[in-house]
Coordinates of C-alpha atoms (C1' of nucleotides) in Angstrom, one line a residue:
Chain A
X1 CA -76.2 41.5 24.7
X2 CA -79.8 42.5 24.8
X3 CA -82.6 39.9 25.2
X4 CA -83.0 37.4 22.4
X5 CA -86.0 38.4 20.2
X6 CA -89.0 36.2 21.2
X7 CA -89.8 35.0 17.7
X8 CA -86.3 33.7 17.2
X9 CA -86.0 32.2 20.7
X10 CA -89.2 30.2 20.2
X11 CA -88.3 29.3 16.6
X12 CA -91.6 30.8 15.5
X13 CA -90.2 32.5 12.5
X14 CA -90.8 30.5 9.3
X15 CA -88.8 31.9 6.4
X16 CA -90.4 31.5 3.0
X17 CA -88.7 32.2 -0.3
X18 CA -90.3 35.7 -0.2
X19 CA -88.5 36.4 3.1
X20 CA -85.2 35.4 1.6
X21 CA -85.9 37.4 -1.5
X22 CA -86.2 40.5 0.7
X23 CA -83.1 39.7 2.6
X24 CA -81.2 39.2 -0.7
X25 CA -82.4 42.5 -2.0
X26 CA -81.4 44.4 1.1
X27 CA -78.0 42.6 0.7
X28 CA -77.8 44.0 -2.8
X29 CA -78.3 47.5 -1.5
X30 CA -82.1 48.2 -1.6
X31 CA -82.7 50.0 1.6
X32 CA -86.4 51.0 1.7
X33 CA -89.5 48.7 1.3
X34 CA -90.3 50.7 -1.8
X35 CA -86.8 50.3 -3.3
X36 CA -87.0 46.5 -2.6
X37 CA -90.2 46.3 -4.5
X38 CA -88.8 48.3 -7.4
X39 CA -85.8 46.2 -7.6
X40 CA -87.8 42.9 -7.8
X41 CA -90.0 44.4 -10.6
X42 CA -87.1 44.5 -13.0
X43 CA -85.3 41.3 -12.0
X44 CA -86.8 38.5 -9.8
X45 CA -90.4 39.1 -10.6
X46 CA -90.2 36.8 -13.5
X47 CA -89.5 33.8 -11.3
X48 CA -90.6 35.1 -7.9
X49 CA -93.2 37.8 -8.1
X50 CA -94.0 39.9 -5.0
X51 CA -96.5 42.6 -4.4
X52 CA -96.1 45.8 -2.3
X53 CA -98.7 44.5 0.2
X54 CA -96.4 41.6 1.0
X55 CA -93.3 43.7 1.5
X56 CA -94.2 45.8 4.5
X57 CA -95.6 43.1 6.7
X58 CA -92.7 40.8 5.8
X59 CA -90.2 43.5 6.6
X60 CA -91.9 43.9 10.0
X61 CA -91.6 40.1 10.6
X62 CA -87.9 40.1 9.6
X63 CA -87.2 43.0 12.0
X64 CA -89.1 41.3 14.8
X65 CA -87.1 38.1 14.2
X66 CA -83.8 40.1 14.4
X67 CA -82.7 39.4 10.8
X68 CA -83.1 43.0 9.7
X69 CA -82.5 46.3 11.5
X70 CA -84.7 49.3 10.8
X71 CA -83.6 52.9 11.1
X72 CA -85.5 56.1 10.4
X73 CA -84.3 57.6 7.1
X74 CA -86.9 60.4 6.7
X75 CA -86.1 63.3 4.5
X76 CA -87.7 66.3 6.1
X77 CA -91.4 65.4 6.5
X78 CA -91.2 62.5 4.1
X79 CA -91.1 59.3 6.0
X80 CA -88.7 56.6 5.0
X81 CA -87.1 53.7 6.7
X82 CA -83.7 52.1 5.9
X83 CA -83.2 48.4 6.5
X84 CA -80.0 46.6 6.9
X85 CA -79.0 42.9 7.4
X86 CA -78.0 42.0 11.0
X87 CA -75.4 39.3 11.6
X88 CA -78.3 36.8 12.1
X89 CA -79.8 38.1 8.8
X90 CA -76.6 37.4 6.9
X91 CA -76.5 34.0 8.4
X92 CA -80.1 33.2 7.5
X93 CA -79.5 34.3 3.9
X94 CA -76.4 32.2 3.7
X95 CA -78.1 29.2 5.2
X96 CA -80.9 29.4 2.6
X97 CA -78.5 29.7 -0.3
X98 CA -76.5 26.6 0.8
X99 CA -79.4 24.5 2.1
X100 CA -80.1 21.4 0.1
X101 CA -83.8 21.4 0.7
X102 CA -85.9 20.8 -2.5
X103 CA -86.8 24.1 -4.1
X104 CA -90.4 25.2 -4.4
X105 CA -91.5 25.5 -8.0
X106 CA -94.8 26.6 -9.6
X107 CA -95.5 27.2 -13.2
X108 CA -98.9 28.4 -14.4
X109 CA -99.5 29.4 -18.0
X110 CA -103.0 29.7 -19.2
X111 CA -101.8 30.1 -22.7
X112 CA -100.2 26.6 -22.7
X113 CA -103.3 25.3 -21.1
X114 CA -105.4 26.5 -24.0
X115 CA -102.9 25.0 -26.4
X116 CA -103.3 21.7 -24.6
X117 CA -107.0 21.7 -25.4
X118 CA -106.6 23.2 -28.9
X119 CA -107.8 20.0 -30.6
X120 CA -111.3 21.3 -30.0
X121 CA -110.7 24.2 -32.3
X122 CA -110.9 24.6 -36.1
X123 CA -107.5 25.0 -37.8
X124 CA -108.3 28.7 -38.2
X125 CA -109.0 29.2 -34.5
X126 CA -105.9 27.1 -33.7
X127 CA -103.9 29.5 -35.9
X128 CA -105.4 32.5 -34.2
X129 CA -104.5 31.1 -30.8
X130 CA -100.9 30.3 -31.7
X131 CA -100.5 33.7 -33.4
X132 CA -101.5 35.4 -30.2
X133 CA -99.1 33.3 -28.1
X134 CA -96.4 34.0 -30.6
X135 CA -97.0 37.7 -30.4
X136 CA -96.9 37.6 -26.6
X137 CA -93.6 35.6 -26.7
X138 CA -92.1 38.2 -29.1
X139 CA -93.1 41.1 -26.8
X140 CA -91.7 39.3 -23.7
X141 CA -88.5 38.5 -25.5
X142 CA -88.1 42.0 -26.7
X143 CA -88.8 43.4 -23.2
X144 CA -86.3 41.0 -21.6
X145 CA -83.6 41.9 -24.1
X146 CA -84.1 45.7 -24.0
X147 CA -85.1 46.3 -20.4
X148 CA -84.0 43.4 -18.2
X149 CA -80.7 42.1 -19.5
X150 CA -79.1 45.5 -19.7
X151 CA -80.0 46.3 -16.1
X152 CA -78.6 43.0 -15.0
X153 CA -75.5 43.5 -17.1
X154 CA -74.8 46.8 -15.3
X155 CA -74.6 44.9 -12.0
X156 CA -71.7 42.9 -13.4
X157 CA -69.5 45.9 -13.3
X158 CA -69.9 45.8 -9.5
X159 CA -68.8 42.2 -9.4
X160 CA -72.3 40.8 -9.3
X161 CA -72.6 38.3 -12.0
X162 CA -75.5 35.9 -11.4
X163 CA -78.3 38.3 -12.1
X164 CA -77.0 38.7 -15.6
X165 CA -76.7 35.0 -16.1
X166 CA -80.3 34.5 -14.9
X167 CA -81.5 37.2 -17.2
X168 CA -79.8 35.6 -20.1
X169 CA -81.3 32.3 -19.3
X170 CA -84.7 34.0 -19.4
X171 CA -83.9 35.6 -22.7
X172 CA -82.8 32.2 -24.2
X173 CA -86.0 30.6 -22.9
X174 CA -88.1 33.2 -24.7
X175 CA -86.1 32.8 -27.8
X176 CA -86.8 29.1 -27.8
X177 CA -90.5 29.6 -27.1
X178 CA -90.7 32.2 -29.8
X179 CA -89.1 30.0 -32.4
X180 CA -91.2 27.0 -31.3
X181 CA -94.4 29.0 -31.7
X182 CA -93.2 30.4 -35.0
X183 CA -92.7 26.9 -36.3
X184 CA -96.1 25.7 -35.1
X185 CA -97.7 28.8 -36.7
X186 CA -96.0 28.0 -40.0
X187 CA -97.2 24.3 -39.8
X188 CA -100.8 25.3 -39.1
X189 CA -100.6 27.9 -41.9
X190 CA -100.0 25.1 -44.3
X191 CA -102.9 23.1 -43.0
X192 CA -105.3 26.1 -43.3
Chain B
X1 CA -137.1 24.0 -21.3
X2 CA -136.6 24.0 -17.5
X3 CA -135.8 27.1 -15.6
X4 CA -132.5 28.8 -16.3
X5 CA -130.0 28.0 -13.5
X6 CA -129.8 30.9 -11.1
X7 CA -126.0 31.3 -11.2
X8 CA -126.0 31.6 -15.0
X9 CA -129.0 33.9 -15.1
X10 CA -127.4 36.4 -12.8
X11 CA -124.0 36.0 -14.4
X12 CA -122.6 35.1 -11.0
X13 CA -120.4 32.2 -12.3
X14 CA -116.9 33.4 -12.8
X15 CA -114.9 30.8 -14.7
X16 CA -111.2 30.6 -13.9
X17 CA -108.6 28.7 -15.8
X18 CA -109.1 25.8 -13.3
X19 CA -112.8 25.7 -14.3
X20 CA -111.9 25.4 -18.0
X21 CA -109.3 22.8 -17.2
X22 CA -112.0 20.7 -15.7
X23 CA -114.3 21.3 -18.6
X24 CA -111.5 20.4 -21.0
X25 CA -110.7 17.1 -19.2
X26 CA -114.3 16.1 -19.2
X27 CA -114.3 16.8 -22.9
X28 CA -111.3 14.5 -23.3
X29 CA -113.2 11.7 -21.6
X30 CA -112.4 11.9 -17.9
X31 CA -115.8 11.1 -16.3
X32 CA -115.3 11.2 -12.5
X33 CA -113.6 13.8 -10.3
X34 CA -110.9 11.4 -9.4
X35 CA -110.3 10.5 -13.0
X36 CA -110.0 14.2 -13.9
X37 CA -107.4 14.7 -11.1
X38 CA -105.5 11.7 -12.3
X39 CA -105.5 12.9 -15.9
X40 CA -104.1 16.3 -14.9
X41 CA -101.4 14.7 -12.8
X42 CA -99.7 13.3 -15.9
X43 CA -100.4 16.2 -18.3
X44 CA -101.5 19.7 -17.3
X45 CA -100.1 19.8 -13.8
X46 CA -96.8 21.1 -15.1
X47 CA -98.3 24.3 -16.4
X48 CA -101.6 24.3 -14.4
X49 CA -101.5 22.3 -11.2
X50 CA -104.7 21.4 -9.4
X51 CA -105.3 19.6 -6.1
X52 CA -108.2 17.1 -5.4
X53 CA -109.6 19.5 -2.9
X54 CA -110.2 21.9 -5.7
X55 CA -111.9 19.4 -8.0
X56 CA -115.0 18.5 -6.1
X57 CA -116.2 22.0 -5.1
X58 CA -115.4 23.2 -8.6
X59 CA -117.4 20.4 -10.2
X60 CA -120.3 21.3 -7.9
X61 CA -120.1 24.9 -9.1
X62 CA -120.0 23.9 -12.8
X63 CA -123.0 21.6 -12.4
X64 CA -124.9 24.5 -10.6
X65 CA -124.0 26.8 -13.5
X66 CA -125.4 24.3 -15.9
X67 CA -122.1 23.6 -17.7
X68 CA -121.8 20.0 -16.6
X69 CA -124.4 17.3 -16.0
X70 CA -123.9 14.9 -13.1
X71 CA -125.2 11.3 -13.1
X72 CA -124.9 8.6 -10.6
X73 CA -122.4 6.0 -11.8
X74 CA -122.0 3.9 -8.7
X75 CA -120.8 0.3 -9.0
X76 CA -122.6 -1.7 -6.3
X77 CA -122.0 0.1 -3.0
X78 CA -119.1 2.1 -4.4
X79 CA -120.1 5.7 -5.0
X80 CA -119.2 7.4 -8.2
X81 CA -120.5 10.2 -10.3
X82 CA -120.1 10.6 -14.0
X83 CA -119.9 14.2 -15.5
X84 CA -120.6 15.3 -19.0
X85 CA -120.5 18.6 -20.8
X86 CA -123.9 20.2 -21.5
X87 CA -124.4 22.3 -24.6
X88 CA -123.7 25.4 -22.4
X89 CA -120.5 23.7 -21.2
X90 CA -119.3 23.0 -24.7
X91 CA -119.9 26.6 -25.5
X92 CA -118.1 27.9 -22.5
X93 CA -115.1 25.8 -23.3
X94 CA -115.1 27.0 -26.9
X95 CA -115.5 30.6 -25.8
X96 CA -112.5 30.3 -23.5
X97 CA -110.3 28.7 -26.2
X98 CA -111.1 31.4 -28.7
X99 CA -111.2 34.4 -26.4
X100 CA -108.4 36.9 -26.9
X101 CA -108.2 37.9 -23.3
X102 CA -104.6 38.1 -22.0
X103 CA -103.6 34.8 -20.4
X104 CA -102.7 34.5 -16.7
X105 CA -99.2 33.4 -16.2
X106 CA -97.2 32.8 -13.0
X107 CA -93.7 31.3 -12.7
X108 CA -92.1 30.6 -9.4
X109 CA -88.8 28.9 -9.1
X110 CA -87.0 29.0 -5.8
X111 CA -83.9 27.4 -7.5
X112 CA -83.6 30.3 -9.9
X113 CA -84.1 32.7 -7.1
X114 CA -81.2 31.2 -5.2
X115 CA -79.1 31.4 -8.4
X116 CA -79.9 35.1 -8.7
X117 CA -78.4 35.7 -5.3
X118 CA -75.5 33.2 -5.7
X119 CA -72.9 36.0 -5.8
X120 CA -73.0 35.8 -2.0
X121 CA -71.5 32.3 -2.1
X122 CA -68.0 30.9 -2.4
X123 CA -67.3 29.3 -5.7
X124 CA -67.5 25.9 -4.0
X125 CA -71.0 26.6 -2.7
X126 CA -72.0 28.1 -6.1
X127 CA -70.9 24.8 -7.6
X128 CA -72.9 22.8 -5.1
X129 CA -76.0 24.8 -5.8
X130 CA -75.7 24.6 -9.6
X131 CA -75.0 20.8 -9.3
X132 CA -78.2 20.3 -7.4
X133 CA -80.2 22.3 -9.9
X134 CA -78.6 20.4 -12.7
X135 CA -79.5 17.1 -11.1
X136 CA -83.1 18.2 -10.6
X137 CA -83.3 19.3 -14.3
X138 CA -81.9 15.9 -15.4
X139 CA -84.5 14.1 -13.3
X140 CA -87.3 16.3 -14.6
X141 CA -86.2 15.8 -18.2
X142 CA -86.0 12.0 -17.8
X143 CA -89.4 11.9 -16.2
X144 CA -90.9 14.0 -18.9
X145 CA -89.4 11.8 -21.6
X146 CA -90.2 8.4 -20.1
X147 CA -93.6 9.1 -18.5
X148 CA -95.2 12.2 -19.9
X149 CA -94.4 12.3 -23.6
X150 CA -95.4 8.7 -24.3
X151 CA -98.8 9.2 -22.6
X152 CA -99.4 12.3 -24.7
X153 CA -98.2 10.5 -27.8
X154 CA -100.7 7.8 -27.3
X155 CA -103.5 10.4 -27.5
X156 CA -102.3 11.2 -31.0
X157 CA -103.7 7.9 -32.3
X158 CA -107.1 9.2 -31.3
X159 CA -106.6 12.3 -33.4
X160 CA -105.7 14.4 -30.3
X161 CA -102.4 16.1 -31.2
X162 CA -101.9 19.1 -29.0
X163 CA -101.1 17.3 -25.8
X164 CA -98.1 15.7 -27.5
X165 CA -96.9 19.0 -28.8
X166 CA -97.1 20.6 -25.4
X167 CA -95.3 17.7 -23.8
X168 CA -92.6 18.0 -26.4
X169 CA -92.3 21.7 -25.7
X170 CA -91.8 20.8 -22.1
X171 CA -89.2 18.2 -22.9
X172 CA -87.3 20.7 -25.0
X173 CA -87.4 23.3 -22.3
X174 CA -85.9 20.8 -19.8
X175 CA -83.2 19.9 -22.4
X176 CA -82.2 23.5 -22.7
X177 CA -82.2 24.1 -19.0
X178 CA -80.2 20.9 -18.4
X179 CA -77.6 21.9 -21.0
X180 CA -77.4 25.5 -19.7
X181 CA -76.9 24.3 -16.1
X182 CA -74.3 21.8 -17.4
X183 CA -72.4 24.6 -19.1
X184 CA -72.5 26.8 -16.0
X185 CA -71.3 23.8 -13.9
X186 CA -68.4 23.3 -16.2
X187 CA -67.5 27.0 -16.0
X188 CA -67.6 27.1 -12.3
X189 CA -65.6 23.9 -12.1
X190 CA -62.7 25.7 -13.9
X191 CA -62.9 28.6 -11.4
X192 CA -62.8 26.2 -8.4
Chain C
dG1 C1' -105.5 -9.4 6.5
dG2 C1' -103.2 -5.5 4.8
dC3 C1' -101.8 -2.3 1.3
dG4 C1' -102.6 0.4 -2.7
dT5 C1' -105.9 2.5 -5.4
dC6 C1' -110.5 4.2 -6.4
dA7 C1' -113.7 7.6 -4.8
dT8 C1' -116.0 11.7 -2.6
dG9 C1' -116.0 15.2 0.2
dT10 C1' -114.9 19.1 4.3
dA11 C1' -112.0 22.0 7.4
dA12 C1' -108.2 24.6 8.6
dT13 C1' -104.7 27.2 7.1
dA14 C1' -101.5 29.7 4.2
dC15 C1' -100.6 32.8 1.0
dG16 C1' -101.2 36.1 -2.3
dT17 C1' -103.8 39.8 -4.8
dT18 C1' -106.5 44.1 -5.4
dA19 C1' -108.4 47.9 -3.4
dC20 C1' -108.2 51.3 0.0
dA21 C1' -106.0 55.1 2.6
dT22 C1' -102.7 58.8 3.2
dG23 C1' -99.3 62.0 2.2
dA24 C1' -94.7 64.3 0.3
dT25 C1' -91.7 65.3 -3.6
dT26 C1' -90.4 66.0 -8.3
dA27 C1' -90.9 66.9 -13.2
dC28 C1' -93.5 69.0 -16.8
Chain D
dG1 C1' -101.3 73.0 -10.9
dT2 C1' -101.3 68.4 -11.9
dA3 C1' -99.6 64.1 -12.8
dA4 C1' -96.1 60.7 -11.8
dT5 C1' -93.3 58.8 -8.5
dC6 C1' -91.7 58.0 -3.8
dA7 C1' -93.2 56.1 0.4
dT8 C1' -95.8 53.3 4.1
dG9 C1' -99.1 50.8 5.5
dT10 C1' -104.2 48.1 6.2
dA11 C1' -108.4 45.6 4.9
dA12 C1' -111.1 42.6 2.2
dC13 C1' -111.0 39.0 -0.7
dG14 C1' -109.8 35.0 -3.6
dT15 C1' -107.6 30.9 -4.2
dA16 C1' -104.8 27.1 -3.3
dT17 C1' -102.7 23.7 -0.1
dT18 C1' -102.5 20.2 3.5
dA19 C1' -104.8 17.6 6.7
dC20 C1' -108.8 15.3 8.0
dA21 C1' -112.7 12.0 7.4
dT22 C1' -114.8 8.0 5.4
dG23 C1' -115.4 3.9 2.9
dA24 C1' -115.2 0.2 -1.1
dC25 C1' -112.6 -2.7 -4.2
dG26 C1' -108.7 -5.6 -5.9
dC27 C1' -104.4 -7.9 -5.4
dC28 C1' -100.9 -10.4 -2.9

DNA sequence: GGCGTCATGTAATACGTTACATGATTAC
DNA sequence: GTAATCATGTAACGTATTACATGACGCC
């Protein structure tokens, strides 16, 4: 048994959702920082976005805390590191998944904010706003159906089911939003 | 005509959604910083949260930019300021509402993130997680129906309709989420 | 007299983004 | 050969949160 890492010993390491996201992605098989980022871009980014500039410092912290191991995985002169969960890392991921702490949530949507204040607009301008939001919803729905759901569905064949469920929830939400905006558009069209 | 405020003249003033939120709330009749914050807490906070510590500096910036006027509105020895939109402020609000710029959006939900990684859990733990999320959705739905929708509906009598529509959209979203989680809970219950 | 609310602000801190910086490999 | 992608990182900046600080008014 080597010495216990300082950060863990002193309980300094505060794990945020982003930390757990990285642990989870390593668990799903993403080995490099770059691969982790790519994986989130087609899956979790819709409910927990993360930039590349967050990944590398966070990986360093998780290694320092003893939750991840880091090995050199360079191909010739091309640098790369491969990360894997340690036993402590597995445990931390599990603790997070089973903890009953209230979840952080944050929703920001400038489009809905505009809609909230749309009484200030003429019916024509209201219509223009709603049309744009409707178009956006259609694009997002289409993207989710054609790009996101199939990728998640492919995981199912490896026995990983929840990503597909989550992707379908997202698709259903967009369907509903799209229909709601369509109805509002039709209503305003009658007024105009 | 007095001198043009420096910030406006040099085009230094960058208006964020939060700035427009404040302009919009003043437009709806909130006169003090405190009143603006209270109003957002029962309406826009679900899609554009704002803390008190943001309100006061932002109000100062908007006054400096000439978009809001600020008058002393103290009652006896109790300090208070009353804000109102200037012509430039009205115009800025209108420009924002009609602009076709892509809207900022950000969704974070640690609960969904956990769900995404729930394949790591035993069926019992999956069930516990889904139950907690289901309970949360029920609470949120109930709160929206009993507290938020009625307040927004009251505005309708003053000819302000969009807040109610937005509140109803929110209620529908929670209904759907609640039902979806209920179905998932039932499915997992059969597996357990 | 004390608690909740009204009311205004500042300071410290946390967190995230974009831009910067570098370089190898692969596909066209 | 050149553009896209793989790959790792740092620096500067923007924005939001929590905690701090202060005080008046109204209700029980």
